[in-house]
XYZ file of C-alpha atoms in Angstrom:
676
model
C 58.894 -26.518 -31.584
C 58.117 -22.534 -32.890
C 54.309 -24.671 -33.465
C 54.501 -25.845 -30.044
C 55.439 -22.440 -28.086
C 53.191 -20.261 -30.289
C 50.403 -22.597 -28.732
C 51.504 -22.579 -25.387
C 51.439 -18.678 -25.672
C 48.162 -18.787 -27.792
C 47.318 -20.350 -24.343
C 48.388 -17.880 -21.416
C 46.883 -15.111 -23.375
C 43.144 -17.062 -23.370
C 41.109 -17.227 -19.833
C 41.185 -21.926 -19.425
C 38.502 -23.460 -19.931
C 34.975 -22.773 -19.168
C 33.290 -24.719 -16.098
C 29.820 -24.561 -14.879
C 30.936 -22.600 -12.235
C 32.589 -18.811 -11.848
C 36.354 -17.823 -11.603
C 37.496 -16.213 -9.502
C 40.458 -14.495 -10.742
C 42.953 -12.392 -8.483
C 45.943 -10.121 -10.722
C 49.556 -9.504 -9.298
C 52.847 -8.631 -10.702
C 53.692 -5.281 -12.690
C 50.430 -3.294 -14.039
C 48.087 -6.165 -12.826
C 50.117 -7.661 -16.223
C 49.224 -11.482 -14.751
C 45.971 -13.020 -13.445
C 45.472 -16.514 -11.525
C 41.911 -17.980 -12.357
C 40.506 -20.034 -8.616
C 38.470 -22.650 -9.146
C 35.803 -23.111 -7.069
C 35.375 -26.941 -7.619
C 38.310 -27.700 -7.271
C 40.786 -25.017 -4.742
C 44.377 -27.286 -6.585
C 43.135 -25.955 -9.800
C 44.135 -22.708 -10.351
C 45.455 -21.577 -13.164
C 48.221 -18.939 -14.719
C 47.416 -16.229 -17.535
C 49.362 -13.029 -19.113
C 45.951 -11.749 -20.802
C 47.038 -8.262 -22.605
C 43.516 -7.223 -22.757
C 43.461 -7.113 -19.180
C 46.532 -4.936 -18.405
C 45.470 -1.794 -16.532
C 41.632 -2.328 -16.157
C 39.725 -2.478 -13.682
C 36.670 -4.253 -13.368
C 33.160 -3.072 -12.683
C 30.884 -4.812 -13.829
C 30.413 -8.709 -15.392
C 27.294 -9.034 -16.695
C 25.170 -11.531 -18.626
C 28.844 -13.246 -19.875
C 30.496 -9.733 -20.283
C 32.730 -7.867 -18.758
C 33.107 -3.921 -18.391
C 36.617 -3.015 -17.881
C 37.491 0.750 -16.680
C 40.800 1.222 -19.112
C 42.945 4.077 -18.971
C 41.888 8.135 -19.951
C 38.337 6.715 -18.512
C 37.966 4.261 -21.753
C 35.260 1.522 -21.175
C 35.404 -2.216 -22.623
C 33.460 -4.983 -23.499
C 35.375 -7.839 -23.477
C 34.039 -11.539 -23.389
C 35.726 -14.235 -21.643
C 35.268 -16.813 -24.072
C 35.278 -15.422 -27.198
C 37.418 -12.434 -26.051
C 35.841 -10.314 -28.475
C 35.584 -6.585 -27.192
C 33.317 -4.005 -28.401
C 34.943 0.360 -27.364
C 32.102 2.314 -25.681
C 32.262 6.503 -26.226
C 34.738 8.261 -24.463
C 32.855 9.174 -21.387
C 33.138 12.468 -18.745
C 36.123 12.660 -15.985
C 33.407 11.829 -13.103
C 33.756 9.580 -10.440
C 31.956 5.871 -11.197
C 30.536 4.679 -8.727
C 28.164 1.578 -10.121
C 28.109 -0.390 -13.666
C 25.339 -2.562 -15.603
C 24.893 -3.778 -18.511
C 21.211 -4.640 -19.874
C 21.783 -8.024 -22.270
C 24.445 -9.187 -23.870
C 25.054 -6.991 -26.857
C 24.076 -9.338 -29.401
C 20.434 -8.411 -27.790
C 18.624 -5.434 -28.940
C 17.804 -2.910 -26.897
C 21.451 -3.836 -24.760
C 22.908 0.224 -22.803
C 25.311 0.294 -20.506
C 24.338 2.687 -17.453
C 26.323 4.184 -15.494
C 25.922 5.210 -11.589
C 28.008 7.613 -9.696
C 28.187 9.235 -6.221
C 25.875 11.893 -5.129
C 24.727 12.578 -8.509
C 20.977 12.555 -9.613
C 21.747 11.432 -12.966
C 22.805 7.869 -15.304
C 24.707 7.853 -18.261
C 23.530 5.255 -20.707
C 24.429 4.984 -24.445
C 23.095 1.944 -26.914
C 25.757 -0.307 -28.727
C 27.017 2.025 -31.766
C 26.143 4.838 -30.247
C 28.822 7.889 -30.154
C 28.210 9.743 -27.558
C 26.302 9.485 -23.728
C 23.384 10.008 -22.763
C 22.137 12.033 -19.819
C 19.564 11.304 -18.041
C 18.391 12.595 -14.056
C 16.105 11.111 -12.401
C 15.425 13.404 -9.623
C 12.165 14.595 -10.184
C 10.395 10.985 -11.753
C 11.679 9.597 -8.898
C 10.713 12.054 -6.326
C 7.139 12.299 -8.194
C 6.720 8.038 -7.464
C 8.204 8.841 -3.817
C 5.437 11.483 -3.255
C 2.709 9.488 -4.927
C 2.866 6.220 -3.024
C 2.891 8.129 0.081
C 6.722 6.657 0.907
C 7.654 10.066 3.144
C 6.532 13.783 3.508
C 6.719 16.097 1.106
C 8.609 18.454 2.899
C 11.022 15.417 3.016
C 10.447 14.874 0.045
C 12.266 17.839 -0.930
C 15.415 17.505 0.919
C 16.362 13.853 0.691
C 19.237 13.392 -1.848
C 17.521 10.674 -3.225
C 20.166 8.668 -4.729
C 19.474 5.365 -6.793
C 22.693 2.595 -6.422
C 23.156 -1.197 -6.297
C 22.144 -2.302 -10.474
C 21.259 -5.325 -11.271
C 19.400 -7.107 -13.814
C 17.335 -9.753 -13.683
C 14.766 -12.063 -15.724
C 14.654 -9.164 -18.151
C 14.249 -6.218 -15.484
C 16.471 -3.583 -14.075
C 16.423 -2.510 -10.788
C 18.282 -0.613 -8.789
C 18.157 0.904 -4.722
C 17.074 3.826 -3.640
C 19.002 5.440 -0.770
C 16.640 8.172 1.399
C 20.021 10.006 2.662
C 21.919 9.441 -0.109
C 24.820 7.576 2.304
C 26.410 4.415 0.656
C 26.963 3.176 4.075
C 22.862 3.671 5.306
C 20.957 0.630 6.772
C 17.822 1.008 4.882
C 17.388 0.630 2.102
C 14.303 0.518 -0.662
C 14.382 -2.015 -3.723
C 12.980 0.113 -7.149
C 12.185 -1.329 -10.352
C 13.260 0.558 -13.537
C 10.972 -0.076 -16.118
C 11.813 2.699 -19.229
C 15.226 4.907 -20.254
C 15.140 6.575 -22.938
C 15.761 10.067 -24.356
C 12.337 10.996 -23.203
C 12.802 10.673 -19.324
C 13.391 7.347 -16.913
C 10.424 6.032 -15.506
C 10.813 4.827 -11.593
C 8.594 2.762 -9.504
C 8.953 1.241 -6.127
C 8.741 -2.329 -5.197
C 7.536 -2.716 -0.760
C 10.493 -4.740 -0.224
C 13.264 -3.371 1.770
C 17.005 -4.071 2.186
C 19.846 -4.134 4.347
C 23.538 -2.959 2.956
C 24.308 -4.779 0.007
C 26.659 -4.826 -2.514
C 26.159 -5.875 -6.529
C 26.163 -9.913 -6.989
C 25.511 -12.335 -10.065
C 23.753 -15.203 -9.801
C 23.613 -18.356 -11.175
C 21.619 -21.898 -12.275
C 23.531 -25.045 -10.844
C 22.640 -28.585 -9.828
C 25.078 -29.622 -7.758
C 23.365 -29.545 -4.283
C 26.400 -29.004 -2.265
C 26.631 -26.076 -4.306
C 23.108 -24.918 -4.500
C 21.780 -22.369 -2.642
C 24.941 -20.670 -1.313
C 26.721 -17.264 -1.605
C 30.187 -17.385 -1.857
C 32.493 -14.612 -1.494
C 35.613 -13.229 -0.518
C 37.430 -10.681 2.191
C 39.691 -8.110 2.399
C 42.820 -8.557 3.603
C 46.902 -10.291 2.925
C 45.482 -13.568 4.302
C 41.433 -13.144 4.349
C 41.258 -12.543 0.463
C 42.774 -16.112 -0.403
C 39.756 -18.015 1.095
C 36.329 -17.623 -0.714
C 33.858 -18.102 2.497
C 30.241 -19.782 1.863
C 26.610 -18.460 3.418
C 24.081 -21.362 3.404
C 20.848 -19.176 2.719
C 18.669 -22.287 4.065
C 20.946 -22.974 7.702
C 22.586 -19.592 7.871
C 25.493 -21.020 8.491
C 28.774 -19.978 6.597
C 32.415 -21.636 6.371
C 35.695 -21.736 4.043
C 34.363 -22.770 0.540
C 38.072 -23.280 -0.220
C 40.918 -22.261 -0.167
C 43.448 -21.423 -2.416
C 47.099 -22.712 -1.283
C 48.292 -22.226 -4.800
C 48.808 -17.881 -4.330
C 51.542 -15.762 -4.682
C 52.417 -14.576 -0.587
C 52.672 -11.076 -1.704
C 49.393 -11.366 -3.741
C 47.327 -8.214 -2.181
C 44.637 -7.866 -5.469
C 41.313 -8.335 -3.775
C 39.690 -11.042 -6.512
C 36.935 -10.145 -8.485
C 34.511 -12.753 -10.726
C 34.796 -13.425 -13.973
C 31.717 -15.756 -15.641
C 31.475 -16.706 -18.676
C 27.196 -16.697 -20.439
C 26.710 -20.074 -20.089
C 24.076 -22.367 -20.399
C 23.352 -25.829 -18.285
C 24.466 -28.447 -20.977
C 23.214 -31.893 -21.410
C 25.852 -33.201 -19.435
C 24.719 -31.140 -16.606
C 21.373 -32.223 -17.723
C 21.666 -35.692 -17.820
C 23.796 -34.943 -14.207
C 20.353 -33.510 -12.565
C 17.913 -36.536 -14.367
C 20.572 -39.036 -12.752
C 20.620 -37.253 -9.246
C 17.090 -37.203 -8.505
C 16.653 -40.905 -9.730
C 19.301 -41.932 -7.354
C 17.242 -40.037 -4.580
C 14.092 -40.894 -6.196
C 15.731 -45.127 -5.230
C 17.364 -43.744 -2.273
C 13.577 -42.874 -0.979
C 12.527 -46.323 -1.745
C 16.164 -47.948 0.236
C 15.976 -46.227 3.498
C 11.632 -46.191 3.597
C 10.897 -41.981 2.597
C 8.016 -42.589 0.541
C 6.581 -45.129 3.184
C 3.469 -44.204 4.828
C 3.201 -45.396 8.898
C 0.855 -47.805 7.708
C 3.568 -49.452 5.735
C 5.812 -48.745 8.878
C 3.683 -50.160 11.522
C 3.665 -53.567 9.544
C 7.001 -53.946 9.008
C 7.896 -53.458 12.365
C 5.476 -54.798 13.723
C 4.290 -52.824 16.165
C 0.777 -53.487 16.128
C 2.255 -56.642 18.733
C 3.185 -54.035 20.774
C 0.515 -53.766 23.749
C -0.947 -50.512 23.918
C -0.929 -50.049 27.597
C 2.962 -50.707 26.974
C 3.307 -48.249 24.679
C 2.208 -45.898 27.323
C 4.572 -46.647 29.857
C 7.419 -46.247 27.452
C 6.351 -42.969 26.726
C 5.700 -41.230 30.131
C 9.104 -42.773 30.718
C 10.582 -40.437 28.215
C 12.564 -37.015 28.276
C 10.908 -33.949 26.619
C 13.515 -34.432 23.295
C 12.536 -38.432 22.949
C 8.912 -38.076 23.658
C 8.903 -35.504 20.638
C 10.804 -38.440 18.922
C 8.017 -40.992 20.354
C 5.490 -39.167 19.052
C 6.505 -38.490 15.486
C 7.008 -42.124 14.680
C 4.008 -43.880 14.101
C 0.550 -44.038 14.728
C -0.170 -45.783 17.778
C 2.950 -44.299 19.046
C 1.344 -40.432 18.183
C -2.230 -42.326 20.461
C -0.482 -43.767 23.013
C 1.695 -40.032 23.848
C -0.592 -37.300 23.833
C 0.260 -33.783 22.806
C 1.996 -31.584 26.090
C 2.512 -27.961 26.695
C 5.867 -27.246 26.480
C 5.990 -25.712 30.770
C 3.923 -28.937 32.281
C 6.963 -31.330 30.640
C 9.580 -28.997 31.372
C 8.312 -29.443 35.300
C 8.126 -32.751 35.031
C 11.221 -33.217 33.388
C 14.186 -34.680 35.351
C 17.095 -35.104 32.533
C 19.839 -32.465 33.351
C 20.864 -31.957 30.431
C 17.372 -29.810 29.689
C 18.816 -27.141 31.970
C 21.089 -26.472 29.731
C 21.844 -23.388 27.534
C 20.659 -24.379 23.913
C 21.880 -22.382 21.266
C 18.380 -20.296 19.104
C 17.763 -18.652 16.199
C 15.249 -17.681 14.098
C 14.296 -19.730 10.639
C 12.333 -18.950 7.474
C 11.287 -15.618 9.544
C 8.333 -17.624 11.100
C 10.197 -20.039 12.836
C 12.003 -19.998 16.638
C 14.511 -23.026 17.168
C 16.721 -24.201 19.969
C 19.670 -26.807 19.295
C 20.905 -28.814 22.773
C 24.222 -28.829 23.267
C 25.277 -31.867 23.933
C 22.503 -33.807 22.424
C 21.801 -32.053 19.319
C 17.847 -33.124 19.487
C 16.259 -29.949 17.368
C 13.136 -27.589 19.238
C 10.909 -25.522 16.584
C 7.598 -23.580 18.362
C 5.952 -20.983 15.672
C 6.420 -17.014 16.151
C 4.006 -15.297 16.596
C 2.395 -12.674 13.452
C 4.293 -9.376 14.889
C 7.821 -10.736 15.782
C 7.835 -12.660 11.541
C 10.997 -11.666 10.410
C 13.050 -10.825 13.434
C 16.363 -10.574 13.841
C 17.325 -12.063 17.818
C 19.894 -8.475 19.026
C 20.269 -10.091 22.931
C 20.089 -12.487 25.286
C 19.330 -12.817 29.181
C 17.445 -14.482 32.007
C 15.264 -16.710 29.681
C 14.590 -13.449 27.193
C 15.261 -12.230 23.730
C 15.553 -8.933 22.230
C 14.521 -9.494 18.970
C 13.894 -6.594 16.319
C 11.604 -6.228 13.946
C 11.291 -3.549 11.551
C 8.488 -1.292 10.602
C 7.313 -2.104 7.167
C 5.109 1.184 7.166
C 8.450 2.560 8.058
C 10.906 1.027 5.296
C 12.302 3.971 3.564
C 13.946 5.235 7.232
C 14.271 1.149 8.326
C 12.629 2.448 11.434
C 12.278 -0.675 13.888
C 10.018 -2.487 16.849
C 11.925 -4.040 19.252
C 10.440 -6.536 21.367
C 11.168 -8.844 24.748
C 9.405 -12.174 23.638
C 10.602 -15.236 26.086
C 9.868 -18.059 23.920
C 9.048 -20.553 26.404
C 5.238 -19.025 27.443
C 4.818 -16.826 24.295
C 5.499 -14.143 26.209
C 5.839 -10.162 24.224
C 6.768 -7.438 26.130
C 7.225 -3.921 23.372
C 9.943 -1.681 24.009
C 9.729 2.481 23.072
C 9.413 3.121 19.121
C 13.260 4.478 18.293
C 11.625 7.130 16.072
C 13.361 8.303 12.794
C 16.383 6.097 13.441
C 17.492 2.373 13.146
C 19.372 0.562 15.892
C 22.871 -0.094 15.052
C 23.451 -3.988 16.138
C 26.704 -3.595 16.210
C 26.737 -3.516 20.282
C 22.919 -3.867 22.191
C 22.141 -5.385 25.339
C 19.801 -4.826 28.226
C 20.781 -5.728 31.857
C 18.034 -7.283 33.240
C 15.045 -8.867 33.243
C 11.932 -6.699 31.504
C 10.184 -7.929 34.456
C 11.986 -5.912 36.893
C 10.881 -2.487 36.772
C 15.541 -1.533 36.402
C 16.024 -3.352 33.203
C 17.405 -0.857 31.470
C 17.885 -1.618 27.131
C 21.414 0.144 25.544
C 22.323 0.316 21.979
C 26.063 1.461 21.390
C 27.965 2.615 18.188
C 30.389 3.893 16.820
C 29.773 7.536 14.555
C 33.195 6.687 11.919
C 32.513 10.531 9.769
C 33.222 11.768 13.380
C 34.328 9.303 15.519
C 31.617 10.253 18.327
C 30.968 7.040 20.447
C 26.796 7.285 20.464
C 24.583 5.878 23.009
C 20.997 5.116 22.896
C 18.886 3.997 25.995
C 15.741 3.242 27.251
C 13.531 1.425 29.846
C 10.382 1.272 29.103
C 7.534 -1.587 28.238
C 5.223 0.156 25.151
C 1.789 -0.841 27.115
C 3.054 2.149 29.449
C 3.960 4.563 27.401
C 2.475 8.328 26.722
C 2.497 8.480 22.162
C 3.281 12.032 22.467
C 6.729 11.111 24.629
C 10.525 10.051 23.300
C 11.084 7.001 25.683
C 15.069 6.380 23.587
C 17.226 9.103 24.541
C 20.708 9.794 23.239
C 23.939 10.738 24.382
C 27.659 11.366 22.154
C 30.853 11.157 23.721
C 33.526 12.420 21.848
C 35.966 8.685 21.199
C 38.651 7.822 18.657
C 39.928 5.061 19.886
C 36.907 2.645 20.948
C 35.663 0.283 17.915
C 33.311 -2.989 19.002
C 34.213 -5.641 17.585
C 30.301 -7.123 17.172
C 29.890 -8.407 20.641
C 27.318 -8.143 23.500
C 28.013 -5.537 26.196
C 27.889 -7.783 29.779
C 26.079 -5.246 33.076
C 27.985 -5.942 35.553
C 27.675 -4.426 39.072
C 25.775 -1.416 37.995
C 27.647 -0.602 34.656
C 27.683 -2.075 30.856
C 30.827 -3.241 30.206
C 32.583 -3.307 26.707
C 34.866 -4.766 25.006
C 36.728 -3.183 22.168
C 38.164 -4.511 19.314
C 41.053 -3.271 20.364
C 41.018 -5.664 23.318
C 40.339 -2.548 25.054
C 38.128 -2.393 27.927
C 35.066 0.394 28.283
C 32.142 0.600 30.542
C 28.953 2.796 30.249
C 27.120 3.968 33.771
C 23.681 5.732 33.424
C 23.009 8.032 36.131
C 19.692 8.672 37.857
C 20.540 12.351 37.499
C 20.894 12.214 33.153
C 24.686 12.391 33.503
C 25.761 9.455 31.801
C 29.789 8.463 31.329
C 31.580 6.294 28.965
C 35.753 6.213 29.727
C 38.054 3.529 28.023
C 40.145 1.960 31.386
C 44.046 2.757 30.709
C 44.048 -0.345 32.995
C 43.837 -2.976 32.706
C 46.025 -3.217 28.945
C 44.609 -6.200 26.116
C 45.441 -9.325 26.936
C 46.432 -9.775 23.474
C 47.398 -7.206 21.638
C 46.746 -9.417 17.687
C 46.305 -12.416 15.905
C 42.448 -12.908 17.097
C 39.681 -12.267 15.442
C 36.964 -12.662 17.954
C 36.238 -11.763 21.896
C 34.013 -11.379 24.314
C 32.768 -10.522 27.484
C 31.975 -13.266 30.499
C 30.877 -13.003 33.918
C 31.082 -16.223 35.306
C 30.488 -16.528 39.361
C 30.854 -12.469 39.709
C 33.452 -12.002 38.193
C 34.530 -10.905 34.736
C 35.939 -12.563 32.312
C 37.911 -12.367 28.557
C 38.109 -14.634 25.946
C 39.798 -14.739 22.492
C 39.608 -16.804 19.383
C 42.530 -17.248 17.263
C 42.160 -16.335 13.431
C 40.585 -19.088 12.004
C 40.109 -21.066 15.331
C 43.956 -21.746 15.763
C 43.668 -21.284 19.312
C 41.268 -19.812 22.015
C 42.564 -17.868 25.048
C 40.449 -16.702 28.594
C 41.571 -13.946 30.746
C 39.845 -12.798 34.484
C 39.733 -9.686 35.633
C 42.157 -9.206 37.885
C 40.315 -6.030 40.421
C 42.451 -5.123 43.607
C 45.721 -4.463 40.387
C 42.990 -4.081 37.153
C 45.590 -6.685 34.411
C 43.983 -10.153 33.373
C 45.262 -13.432 34.611
C 45.882 -15.769 32.319
C 43.445 -18.573 32.874
C 43.992 -22.359 31.830
C 40.464 -24.764 33.619
C 36.964 -23.505 34.146
C 36.107 -25.565 37.023
C 32.825 -26.772 36.366
C 31.563 -23.735 34.675
C 31.151 -24.007 30.791
C 30.959 -20.936 28.204
C 28.461 -20.059 26.585
C 29.741 -17.358 23.996
C 28.273 -15.793 20.548
C 27.589 -12.219 19.641
C 24.261 -11.055 20.835
C 24.813 -13.126 24.124
C 27.734 -14.459 26.422
C 27.487 -16.002 30.063
C 28.255 -18.996 31.189
C 26.218 -21.599 33.980
C 27.685 -24.512 35.881
C 27.144 -27.913 33.630
C 24.788 -29.784 35.302
C 25.352 -32.956 32.480
C 28.398 -34.634 33.326
C 31.280 -34.345 30.630
C 29.969 -30.595 29.709
C 32.321 -28.720 32.005
C 35.170 -26.405 31.948
C 33.831 -26.178 28.047
C 33.598 -23.143 25.370
C 30.701 -23.975 23.580
C 30.378 -21.586 20.146
C 27.617 -21.582 17.143
C 29.888 -23.698 15.570
C 28.929 -26.903 13.579
C 30.584 -29.718 12.694
C 28.118 -32.102 10.248
C 25.069 -32.190 12.679
C 26.501 -31.657 16.031
C 27.768 -28.768 17.569
C 31.313 -27.115 18.070
C 33.256 -26.524 21.674
C 37.158 -26.319 22.638
C 38.009 -27.970 25.586
C 40.490 -25.953 27.695
C 42.042 -29.781 28.970
C 42.673 -30.821 25.021
C 43.379 -27.310 23.540
C 41.280 -28.196 20.927
C 38.018 -27.579 19.411
C 35.885 -31.083 19.207
C 32.139 -32.222 19.110
C 30.622 -34.179 20.808
C 30.591 -37.364 17.618
C 34.126 -37.716 18.854
C 35.567 -35.799 16.555
C 38.393 -33.024 16.483
C 37.097 -29.721 14.753
C 39.374 -27.674 12.924
C 38.547 -24.445 11.039
C 37.965 -25.160 7.224
C 35.471 -28.852 8.417
C 33.193 -27.242 10.904
C 30.307 -23.801 9.615
C 29.519 -21.425 11.096
C 25.406 -19.932 12.461
C 24.735 -16.397 12.009
C 22.104 -14.135 13.920
C 22.194 -16.731 17.096
C 22.112 -16.369 20.667
C 22.329 -18.840 23.823
C 19.477 -18.988 26.485
C 18.312 -20.393 29.902
C 14.888 -22.230 29.208
C 12.713 -20.641 31.766
C 9.012 -20.102 32.416
C 8.631 -16.792 34.295
């Protein structure tokens, strides 16, 4: 019995056996003396441990299978979760550490531990066996390199703090992010490569890569296609931290990968990733070979490798008279016509290529008049999805719009922004109106010296109108100021010596944006805040612009929701609130005579299409699409909607949909096909 007890105690003092994926580890209890190890592959598999090496320690980095912990008295310790080995590093001065990095496994020569600090242009590093840290200042080297490649003017080099942060090792090289303004929240960053770190100095090479805000992470090789090409992360909060989210890089969707049901209710700490240094085992390689073999066999079975000639002979398509094939093609709607042409050589020759505009003018199918979900994929393709049938259309983006993001949508036009490559260090953007159906592009005035915030951006009407106004609303958290930038000038009419973006600042501590689009309603921009309060921005001809947070109406929902949206419908203003984890959806209409929100139980023959960049309503022209709210959410290949009749989420595949079986598309919007 004593041997069993000792073995069990020893097991409790060690991490669980290694998996091919990282463990997500929560610490809890007095002084974080207990840990819960959660599995990515099985959310029901959790292991509770009491590992003495982790007590009263804070994880700074996880590199090359080693964990870098900060203990009491600023003592840094390397700990190997697989072998339980510990390496104590030299004591360090009491300074604010920002990030740490281990350049290679301790067993390899030249292994260094490097520390980066807050608001300091220097680093500390040590090699294993050193008795003290070596300090290096990188300001002069970074300034020299910046001037050498001509990223900024010489006068600006003298004033920029020039900090390095977010270090990462990849393929034996060390990289970091240069923030030209030294602010952790800057959205505009430049990737640099650090070639050498030694007592005589440091060598830095700026790379032609622009980055948005990022956090430290790591990657591992996997074979399983259900796990590969994904980014896994958690969100801070009592409930959300218990859920593991997954972002699919290929299709740009986000979903809940796992929910850990066995976590204590009182658990509030943020989890950390722990990954032993694992190679692909023989078992994994065998599984991968087996998977590839099965995939090849599957292709043969389902005809993926059969060319058009084989398909024609198999289906005996040649037996159909050519004129009959042409008659069939002429009676197909646009979606089926495109699929018809791609079937085989005979169908392809019988159905000649068509122009979108000509095809749409002849289309009688009413579903094609419904809004489509629109998004950019692979940086060079604009894709559309029909919410009813799930059919997908793609067109190539013009060269000038490659790498763009969608900021807004209205009247068949998209408002898109592209990072200005010659000014990556400032994160400046070029903004365009783009009609994907006519391929028309209208450049907006350049916003010099500052990137758009994108938290709340929209425009008032079609850019073909002389009254079109673009607004970008943002909040400065440092001084609680509300910032409004607006422009009405299109690029081809610009005088290059004039600044056509205008800026107003308002003191405002009570309004926070919730990443939804403003609605231009009765001559003003209406915004729905994170707290459910309503703000109105009025842009006046005399330049005396006003911003007002209304005391009425009171927020219709006080808590329990993740997202909210504003929608105009038949000349009236509606708000939509979506409960946490999409547990419920509530719709309200603004009673302007009493300035109150009234609960709405039925949308009649209207349908709402909601996203962060664009939300609007239309009359449903296809039976079965009315009285529903459509989101950029998918279950399988079908789009998800909320029915006000059933008070549930569904898909057109006939399935009820819950939060955990769906995935949400990011950086997308809704658009109504228009040809002018």
